[in-house]
mmCIF file of C-alpha atoms in Angstrom:
data_model
loop_
_atom_site.group_PDB
_atom_site.id
_atom_site.type_symbol
_atom_site.label_atom_id
_atom_site.label_comp_id
_atom_site.label_asym_id
_atom_site.label_seq_id
_atom_site.Cartn_x
_atom_site.Cartn_y
_atom_site.Cartn_z
ATOM 1 C CA PHE I 20 5.094 26.382 -4.857
ATOM 2 C CA ARG I 21 7.904 24.167 -5.948
ATOM 3 C CA TYR I 22 9.341 26.823 -8.210
ATOM 4 C CA LEU I 23 9.225 29.315 -5.270
ATOM 5 C CA VAL I 24 11.142 26.785 -2.971
ATOM 6 C CA LYS I 25 13.665 26.148 -5.635
ATOM 7 C CA LYS I 26 14.312 29.801 -6.101
ATOM 8 C CA ILE I 27 14.871 30.278 -2.348
ATOM 9 C CA THR I 28 17.084 27.311 -1.897
ATOM 10 C CA ASP I 29 19.141 28.347 -4.889
ATOM 11 C CA SER I 30 19.671 31.884 -3.826
ATOM 12 C CA PRO I 31 21.456 32.941 -0.661
ATOM 13 C CA LYS I 32 20.176 36.581 -1.098
ATOM 14 C CA LEU I 33 16.634 35.488 -1.402
ATOM 15 C CA LEU I 34 16.890 33.279 1.643
ATOM 16 C CA GLU I 35 18.482 36.056 3.602
ATOM 17 C CA ALA I 36 15.502 38.260 2.641
ATOM 18 C CA LEU I 37 13.038 35.512 3.782
ATOM 19 C CA GLN I 38 14.887 35.321 7.131
ATOM 20 C CA LYS I 39 14.669 39.214 7.430
ATOM 21 C CA VAL I 40 10.934 39.009 6.901
ATOM 22 C CA CYS I 41 10.445 36.143 9.277
ATOM 23 C CA GLY I 42 12.381 38.256 11.891
ATOM 24 C CA THR I 43 10.194 41.202 11.349
ATOM 25 C CA LEU I 44 6.967 39.103 11.738
ATOM 26 C CA GLN I 45 8.384 37.190 14.659
ATOM 27 C CA VAL I 46 7.866 33.886 12.898
ATOM 28 C CA ASN I 47 10.129 30.939 13.257
ATOM 29 C CA CYS I 48 11.936 30.664 9.931
ATOM 30 C CA LYS I 49 11.693 26.984 9.021
ATOM 31 C CA LEU I 50 13.445 26.783 5.633
ATOM 32 C CA PRO I 51 11.646 24.760 3.048
ATOM 33 C CA GLU I 52 13.211 21.867 1.446
ATOM 34 C CA LEU I 53 12.868 21.133 -2.179
ATOM 35 C CA ASP I 54 11.069 17.850 -2.883
ATOM 36 C CA CYS I 55 11.797 14.898 -5.232
ATOM 37 C CA GLU I 56 8.812 14.866 -7.548
ATOM 38 C CA THR I 57 8.494 11.035 -7.437
ATOM 39 C CA ARG I 58 8.735 10.808 -3.600
ATOM 40 C CA TRP I 59 5.312 11.814 -2.179
ATOM 41 C CA ASN I 60 6.720 12.061 1.413
ATOM 42 C CA SER I 61 9.338 14.618 0.326
ATOM 43 C CA THR I 62 6.470 16.630 -1.343
ATOM 44 C CA TRP I 63 4.479 16.430 1.896
ATOM 45 C CA LEU I 64 7.659 17.665 3.882
ATOM 46 C CA MET I 65 8.080 20.553 1.336
ATOM 47 C CA LEU I 66 4.380 21.769 1.502
ATOM 48 C CA SER I 67 4.324 21.402 5.215
ATOM 49 C CA SER I 68 7.369 23.701 5.650
ATOM 50 C CA VAL I 69 5.804 26.077 3.049
ATOM 51 C CA ILE I 70 2.444 26.343 4.963
ATOM 52 C CA GLN I 71 4.358 27.085 8.277
ATOM 53 C CA ILE I 72 5.824 30.268 6.724
ATOM 54 C CA GLN I 73 2.825 31.264 4.578
ATOM 55 C CA LYS I 74 2.781 34.761 6.047
ATOM 56 C CA PRO I 75 6.521 35.480 5.521
ATOM 57 C CA LEU I 76 6.300 34.120 2.033
ATOM 58 C CA ASP I 77 3.311 36.303 1.101
ATOM 59 C CA GLU I 78 5.091 39.451 2.640
ATOM 60 C CA LEU I 79 8.374 38.555 0.847
ATOM 61 C CA LEU I 80 6.671 38.378 -2.583
ATOM 62 C CA ARG I 81 4.748 41.489 -1.880
ATOM 63 C CA SER I 82 7.865 43.375 -0.919
ATOM 64 C CA ILE I 83 9.542 42.164 -4.102
ATOM 65 C CA GLU I 84 6.732 43.237 -6.377
ATOM 66 C CA ASN I 85 6.638 46.600 -4.802
ATOM 67 C CA ALA I 86 10.412 46.940 -4.999
ATOM 68 C CA HIS I 87 10.735 47.842 -1.308
ATOM 69 C CA GLU I 88 14.216 48.769 -0.098
ATOM 70 C CA GLY I 89 16.353 45.678 0.467
ATOM 71 C CA PHE I 90 14.191 43.565 -1.814
ATOM 72 C CA THR I 91 15.442 44.319 -5.134
ATOM 73 C CA GLY I 92 18.230 42.694 -7.224
ATOM 74 C CA LEU I 93 16.974 39.290 -6.151
ATOM 75 C CA SER I 94 16.535 36.045 -8.330
ATOM 76 C CA ILE I 95 12.859 37.051 -8.380
ATOM 77 C CA SER I 96 12.223 40.429 -9.965
ATOM 78 C CA PRO I 97 9.136 42.684 -9.456
ATOM 79 C CA LYS I 98 8.023 41.760 -13.003
ATOM 80 C CA ASP I 99 8.148 38.068 -12.560
ATOM 81 C CA ASP I 100 4.823 36.301 -12.340
ATOM 82 C CA LEU I 101 6.077 34.627 -9.060
ATOM 83 C CA ALA I 102 6.253 37.998 -7.379
ATOM 84 C CA LYS I 103 2.610 38.538 -7.768
ATOM 85 C CA GLY I 104 2.160 35.897 -4.828
ATOM 86 C CA PHE I 105 -0.423 33.392 -4.422
ATOM 87 C CA GLN I 106 -4.135 33.751 -4.132
ATOM 88 C CA LYS I 107 -6.133 32.537 -1.081
ATOM 89 C CA GLU I 108 -7.589 29.640 -3.247
ATOM 90 C CA SER I 109 -3.913 28.456 -4.012
ATOM 91 C CA TRP I 110 -3.061 28.245 -0.266
ATOM 92 C CA SER I 111 -6.259 26.367 0.389
ATOM 93 C CA ALA I 112 -5.344 23.928 -2.385
ATOM 94 C CA VAL I 113 -1.942 23.257 -1.133
ATOM 95 C CA GLN I 114 -3.229 22.799 2.395
ATOM 96 C CA ASP I 115 -5.693 20.349 1.047
ATOM 97 C CA PHE I 116 -3.002 18.477 -0.822
ATOM 98 C CA CYS I 117 -0.776 18.443 2.256
ATOM 99 C CA SER I 118 -3.589 16.945 4.472
ATOM 100 C CA PHE I 119 -4.134 14.277 1.823
ATOM 101 C CA LEU I 120 -0.531 13.320 1.840
ATOM 102 C CA LYS I 121 -0.056 13.148 5.581
ATOM 103 C CA PRO I 122 -1.565 9.664 6.192
ATOM 104 C CA PHE I 123 0.871 8.209 3.598
ATOM 105 C CA LYS I 124 3.780 9.847 5.337
ATOM 106 C CA GLU I 125 2.601 8.312 8.689
ATOM 107 C CA ALA I 126 1.930 4.936 7.004
ATOM 108 C CA THR I 127 5.563 4.812 5.499
ATOM 109 C CA VAL I 128 7.257 5.603 8.870
ATOM 110 C CA LEU I 129 5.076 2.914 10.461
ATOM 111 C CA MET I 130 5.778 0.171 7.927
ATOM 112 C CA SER I 131 9.568 1.114 7.544
ATOM 113 C CA ALA I 132 10.308 -0.039 11.193
ATOM 114 C CA SER I 133 13.065 -2.388 11.768
ATOM 115 C CA GLU I 134 12.585 -3.008 15.516
ATOM 116 C CA TYR I 135 9.026 -4.583 15.377
ATOM 117 C CA PRO I 136 7.121 -6.842 12.785
ATOM 118 C CA THR I 137 5.171 -4.929 10.168
ATOM 119 C CA LEU I 138 3.517 -7.738 8.081
ATOM 120 C CA GLY I 139 0.604 -7.940 10.409
ATOM 121 C CA MET I 140 -0.229 -4.320 9.979
ATOM 122 C CA VAL I 141 -0.406 -4.371 6.179
ATOM 123 C CA VAL I 142 -4.144 -5.028 6.020
ATOM 124 C CA PRO I 143 -5.214 -2.132 8.413
ATOM 125 C CA VAL I 144 -2.825 0.239 6.979
ATOM 126 C CA PHE I 145 -3.682 -0.488 3.301
ATOM 127 C CA HIS I 146 -7.340 -0.134 4.259
ATOM 128 C CA ILE I 147 -6.711 3.298 5.907
ATOM 129 C CA VAL I 148 -4.872 4.715 3.119
ATOM 130 C CA SER I 149 -7.447 3.417 0.573
ATOM 131 C CA GLU I 150 -10.291 4.977 2.527
ATOM 132 C CA GLN I 151 -8.247 8.272 2.474
ATOM 133 C CA VAL I 152 -8.056 7.976 -1.375
ATOM 134 C CA ARG I 153 -11.836 6.988 -1.473
ATOM 135 C CA LEU I 154 -12.934 10.103 0.597
ATOM 136 C CA ALA I 155 -10.685 12.522 -1.402
ATOM 137 C CA ILE I 156 -12.178 11.284 -4.777
ATOM 138 C CA ALA I 157 -15.807 11.346 -3.456
ATOM 139 C CA ALA I 158 -15.194 14.919 -2.244
ATOM 140 C CA SER I 159 -15.735 16.494 -5.699
ATOM 141 C CA THR I 160 -17.276 19.546 -4.139
ATOM 142 C CA GLY I 161 -16.367 21.560 -0.959
ATOM 143 C CA PHE I 162 -12.821 21.988 0.298
ATOM 144 C CA ARG I 163 -11.195 19.230 -1.717
ATOM 145 C CA SER I 164 -9.141 20.819 -4.613
ATOM 146 C CA THR I 165 -9.348 19.521 -8.192
ATOM 147 C CA HIS I 166 -5.607 18.865 -8.039
ATOM 148 C CA THR I 167 -5.911 16.583 -5.014
ATOM 149 C CA ILE I 168 -8.762 14.729 -6.657
ATOM 150 C CA ARG I 169 -6.782 14.044 -9.740
ATOM 151 C CA PHE I 170 -3.748 12.870 -7.606
ATOM 152 C CA ALA I 171 -6.125 10.681 -5.577
ATOM 153 C CA MET I 172 -7.352 8.969 -8.716
ATOM 154 C CA ALA I 173 -3.749 8.200 -9.737
ATOM 155 C CA VAL I 174 -3.058 6.815 -6.153
ATOM 156 C CA GLN I 175 -6.017 4.612 -6.295
ATOM 157 C CA SER I 176 -4.874 3.172 -9.620
ATOM 158 C CA LYS I 177 -1.441 2.419 -7.882
ATOM 159 C CA LEU I 178 -3.046 0.888 -4.867
ATOM 160 C CA ASP I 179 -5.198 -1.341 -7.104
ATOM 161 C CA GLU I 180 -1.997 -3.008 -8.450
ATOM 162 C CA TYR I 181 -1.207 -4.174 -4.806
ATOM 163 C CA ARG I 182 -4.746 -5.095 -3.700
ATOM 164 C CA GLU I 183 -4.490 -8.807 -4.575
ATOM 165 C CA ILE I 184 -1.211 -9.136 -2.707
ATOM 166 C CA VAL I 185 -2.435 -7.456 0.380
ATOM 167 C CA ASN I 186 -5.491 -9.639 0.376
ATOM 168 C CA CYS I 187 -3.595 -12.849 0.188
ATOM 169 C CA LYS I 188 -4.027 -15.444 2.808
ATOM 170 C CA GLN I 189 -0.430 -15.137 4.222
ATOM 171 C CA VAL I 190 -0.908 -11.447 4.977
ATOM 172 C CA LYS I 191 -4.302 -12.011 6.564
ATOM 173 C CA ILE I 192 -2.870 -14.776 8.908
ATOM 174 C CA ALA I 193 -0.036 -12.409 9.940
ATOM 175 C CA ALA I 194 -2.644 -9.755 10.792
ATOM 176 C CA PHE I 195 -4.807 -12.356 12.701
ATOM 177 C CA LEU I 196 -1.822 -13.384 14.761
ATOM 178 C CA ASP I 197 -0.871 -9.813 15.520
ATOM 179 C CA PRO I 198 -2.644 -8.671 18.765
ATOM 180 C CA ARG I 199 -2.233 -4.961 17.719
ATOM 181 C CA VAL I 200 -4.721 -5.293 14.724
ATOM 182 C CA LYS I 201 -6.592 -8.572 15.159
ATOM 183 C CA GLN I 202 -9.799 -6.891 16.312
ATOM 184 C CA TYR I 203 -9.685 -4.519 13.291
ATOM 185 C CA LEU I 204 -9.949 -7.276 10.772
ATOM 186 C CA SER I 205 -13.720 -7.819 11.065
ATOM 187 C CA LYS I 206 -14.159 -4.121 10.414
ATOM 188 C CA VAL I 207 -12.643 -4.378 6.973
ATOM 189 C CA GLY I 208 -14.749 -7.335 5.769
ATOM 190 C CA ILE I 209 -12.476 -10.153 6.641
ATOM 191 C CA ASP I 210 -14.365 -13.433 7.626
ATOM 192 C CA MET I 211 -12.679 -14.370 10.896
ATOM 193 C CA ASP I 212 -14.218 -17.841 11.108
ATOM 194 C CA GLU I 213 -13.004 -18.657 7.613
ATOM 195 C CA LEU I 214 -9.562 -17.306 8.523
ATOM 196 C CA LYS I 215 -9.386 -19.413 11.620
ATOM 197 C CA LYS I 216 -9.938 -22.478 9.498
ATOM 198 C CA ASP I 217 -7.188 -21.423 7.158
ATOM 199 C CA ILE I 218 -4.814 -21.039 10.077
ATOM 200 C CA ILE I 219 -5.650 -24.562 11.433
ATOM 201 C CA GLN I 220 -5.376 -26.054 8.136
ATOM 202 C CA ASP I 221 -2.053 -24.386 7.328
ATOM 203 C CA PHE I 222 -0.662 -25.418 10.757
ATOM 204 C CA THR I 223 -1.913 -29.102 10.440
ATOM 205 C CA THR I 224 -0.441 -29.381 6.916
ATOM 206 C CA GLU I 225 2.938 -27.757 7.844
ATOM 207 C CA TYR I 226 3.595 -29.208 11.321
ATOM 208 C CA GLU I 227 1.604 -32.501 11.655
ATOM 209 C CA LEU I 228 4.021 -34.642 9.607
ATOM 210 C CA THR I 229 6.975 -33.150 11.590
ATOM 211 C CA PHE I 230 5.207 -33.698 14.924
ATOM 212 C CA LEU I 231 4.300 -37.317 14.174
ATOM 213 C CA LYS I 232 7.886 -38.019 13.046
ATOM 214 C CA GLN I 233 9.270 -36.502 16.262
ATOM 215 C CA GLN I 234 6.691 -38.396 18.325
ATOM 216 C CA SER I 235 7.748 -41.576 16.607
ATOM 217 C CA GLN I 236 11.361 -41.042 17.482
ATOM 218 C CA GLU I 237 10.658 -40.422 21.070
ATOM 219 C CA THR I 238 8.536 -43.621 21.316
ATOM 220 C CA ALA I 239 11.506 -45.598 19.845
ATOM 221 C CA ILE I 240 13.908 -44.088 22.274
ATOM 222 C CA SER I 241 11.682 -44.661 25.306
ATOM 223 C CA SER I 242 11.027 -48.340 24.220
ATOM 224 C CA ALA I 243 14.768 -49.125 23.526
ATOM 225 C CA PRO I 244 16.199 -51.815 25.994
ATOM 226 C CA ASP I 245 18.097 -50.571 29.111
ATOM 227 C CA ASN I 246 21.760 -51.305 28.769
ATOM 228 C CA GLY I 247 22.477 -50.083 32.289
ATOM 229 C CA GLY I 248 23.205 -46.561 31.253
ATOM 230 C CA GLU I 249 22.190 -43.650 33.405
ATOM 231 C CA SER I 250 19.529 -41.137 32.216
ATOM 232 C CA PHE I 251 20.467 -37.555 32.031
ATOM 233 C CA LEU I 252 18.237 -36.796 34.966
ATOM 234 C CA GLN I 253 19.926 -39.496 37.095
ATOM 235 C CA LEU I 254 23.382 -38.024 36.140
ATOM 236 C CA LEU I 255 22.152 -34.610 36.939
ATOM 237 C CA THR I 256 20.824 -35.457 40.446
ATOM 238 C CA GLY I 257 23.530 -37.731 41.447
ATOM 239 C CA GLN I 258 21.149 -40.746 41.701
ATOM 240 C CA MET I 259 23.379 -43.060 39.847
ATOM 241 C CA LYS I 260 24.237 -46.701 40.039
ATOM 242 C CA SER I 261 27.875 -46.011 39.895
ATOM 243 C CA PRO I 262 29.862 -42.825 40.813
ATOM 244 C CA LEU I 263 30.535 -40.169 38.224
ATOM 245 C CA ILE I 264 34.248 -39.881 37.774
ATOM 246 C CA VAL I 265 35.391 -36.262 36.975
ATOM 247 C CA ASN I 266 38.978 -35.557 35.827
#
């Protein structure tokens, strides 16, 4: 599929032929974009665009293989293996693979936001994508393709590298304090009572000393001898022992 998309994007004549087929079939011609092999989201985008024009692509390759008028002299010749088109199983496999990648695309968009905090969402998002991977690997029969299962295993290995970081106390506390996901935490096996204790302990350790120091300073100020000066409140309300002179 990637090879076909590369052929189309590199050849204006082949692209024109595809647009012609789309017009005949009355299908909106959403031009596929070649992906970057190391970027899963770009692969999802490429496959999604390919699936949307499945019928035009099948018809294009069929016309090339049969050397129909207007479909010769292209970068894909009738003798090329690519001109033989794709079997139904291949289309099913790429749809399956695209379905597997979609949650990763959505998670990336969600976690890449700059106008709202995202640390609190790490735990539930990580759990959802991990569950997606687990289900893909477990579905060794049925609609899940062998290619998707192999890829899911590779993704699981990559996620395992981050599991310890995701499960650290700081990330869990951020999730607990995020009202969008707080109720979700118990469903992923987080001990809420234990987490509450951690929050209280961290708050006490971090702020108790600062609080006591500030309280001590306030006590010292309030117990200082009155030198006849006016308080800020007295100055503000005009209830002063002597008039305020304003130049």
